[in-house]
């Protein structure tokens, strides 16, 4: 039945392929096409292993769910593999396991991603199951209830993890009511209010081919892929999508959060909002962040707090970049009694970065690393498929791997200093300390007075 | 109803299987250093690993954590190269470097553009022989390791329980102590302990190198010879013979900790993968714990709803016999007793009924697919070669899938009966303590 219409759609697929000029990236020969139903398809042939990696990215996630139903995007993603019109939850997991395939569906803030790893010999079966869970999920009531209770339980268990407590508090203060301020899993309260109908509606609104990207990397040629796409994704219908809404961000101000737990270490996060992924300043910030705390053993924070002071095992800064404003954060764990000293040192290092920027040698080292490490970001088929799905999602262009060298390479000392001055502002940062507070003795007043 | 073409294809497939793993080339230097190299040219990268046959099992009472502290000190420089110069240089070429210590080995690695592999050779050969061990570095690094212990163990209730369970399962064998060491031992280590340990264990004849990636083995071996060839071998460290006597009754450990949910670990003593029962135990661990179609997930999470997450792990790749562990986190509203009972019911079922053909084939397919998929990463390839070589011989990896395929339903039942005995297990249970500070914490939050 579905097979019948396959041939026609396959022709369309080929035509579209022919029309779109296949953009050739330096290291990646990526073929891009858009199907009649609006699905964007990226394909890279790799014959190094009898293996195919498939990523299906749906351009909706936490941002598209209502605040009072927080956790809906994640729940919907998790339920795709828990029952379809022709398969029960158990049949899906058994059939995937029987061919040794892995299928994971995961929601995040801006998007939801299904990743399938399957041996070449079973690729047809893999595609068939992927398309079944994507196009025909039924969200059975008992599976909805089961999943809600499992996610609720995992949220409860997370309460015993200091790293979770620190970042939950950090997010909620940095982003306030913006969706980025929530947890992907939602909360036990909001989960309890989600119904099967909510899931069904979220699914049918957003899981549409014209709101999705398919990336296939592996031991599969163009013609074989064309046939699979035809047979299994042709029946996916487009539908009008609601207009995008940009949720407001709260004003930036200093907030100090102290959470008391019976712990041996103070878990600390210091940071604030930063830039969107597509902001032109993103690359200068990446260089700045590498020198300050992103560069592993080579970073300034590691050099002082770990190597010189011996106060932490792990200390680093990171930049989270999203469709909308992301954040900059320093994270560290130190024995309770050192919490104050470590916070002071972090602030001192951030201030020094704003004041003096970085040295010429640091600039060269950072660029050399950021450019030289690029091949490692795509050194397996799975990594390549996930990378390409992001390149397409953020609209970076298929020539991005080429341009990346230039984007990082052209960053100057002045760019880094300007970015540090523009985006680093410890005076309006969020400070979170989860610790045995009687020993940590970090008073909000002390943080106010920090340099 | 296979067509002729399909049948032909099938036959070809059976007789000419796709070569999934690159060949390993093995060479040995006169000083005893073994070198294992595998070419994989899919990206312009290489991974370099040097495995020292020394881990926490080689430590002694009162000196636990020594192997791991020494691993940290290996980054503190030599006469030629200053502290961290190694890491900085590797990163400047786009690479990354790190190390890890286990019960059985200490491994240093770099992943970098293959054209710069000489950096690995230059630095690793230098620190194999010329490590500077300075008191000042040692003091700072010991403090770092103590922070690591607080992070990984003390503030992680489930890891703490695992540490306690392992310590109870082994009383005689040095698997008794954690890799990171006991806190009081860390506090009492001396620089001299490190110096002596380094001299004893960091020798070419107690190590082997694994390189996988965009390399030419012949040319690379010449380079390795140039850098490592002049390092003198030492008498091999004394082989310690330590055997855990059989348990004569169930051992139970309870840990009270500020936590949310109870957690259960049951551990059974099992032989390594070299034993004739090894592969059956491997298949058995997949039958129990192999993802959402595994028996533990199906029964404990999906049907009975007594667990939030579950695991089954066969620790077969250790130098000495280790443990087979099963367990999980108790679901809210369920009890640790219910979870424990459900775990043992699955174990008993394995002893009673042979697994079905479908289930056996499924487990084998999972293991095989996973094995092939892991070859996509040069780092995983190197890990596979290294772990098998540490066990005995890297060649075991080439027969791994074949050996898994040979396991029968009867083998699975036999090993379940042989090892999963009530009187030979050690059970650890994490009991959450009511959180004293909860109300305070909530009150203080925000400002």
Tab-separated table of C-alpha atoms in Angstrom, chain A residues 105 171 259 300 306 321 355 377 414 422 438 443 445:
chain	number	residue	atom	x	y	z
A	105	UNK	CA	14.735	10.176	21.495
A	171	UNK	CA	19.004	28.302	35.541
A	259	UNK	CA	21.215	25.852	49.623
A	300	UNK	CA	43.592	30.191	33.911
A	306	UNK	CA	43.489	23.582	40.997
A	321	UNK	CA	24.550	28.870	23.251
A	355	UNK	CA	40.486	44.553	32.468
A	377	UNK	CA	34.207	16.902	16.751
A	414	UNK	CA	40.774	43.533	20.750
A	422	UNK	CA	30.548	43.510	26.854
A	438	UNK	CA	27.595	26.221	58.564
A	443	UNK	CA	27.463	35.175	53.302
A	445	UNK	CA	27.265	40.192	52.095
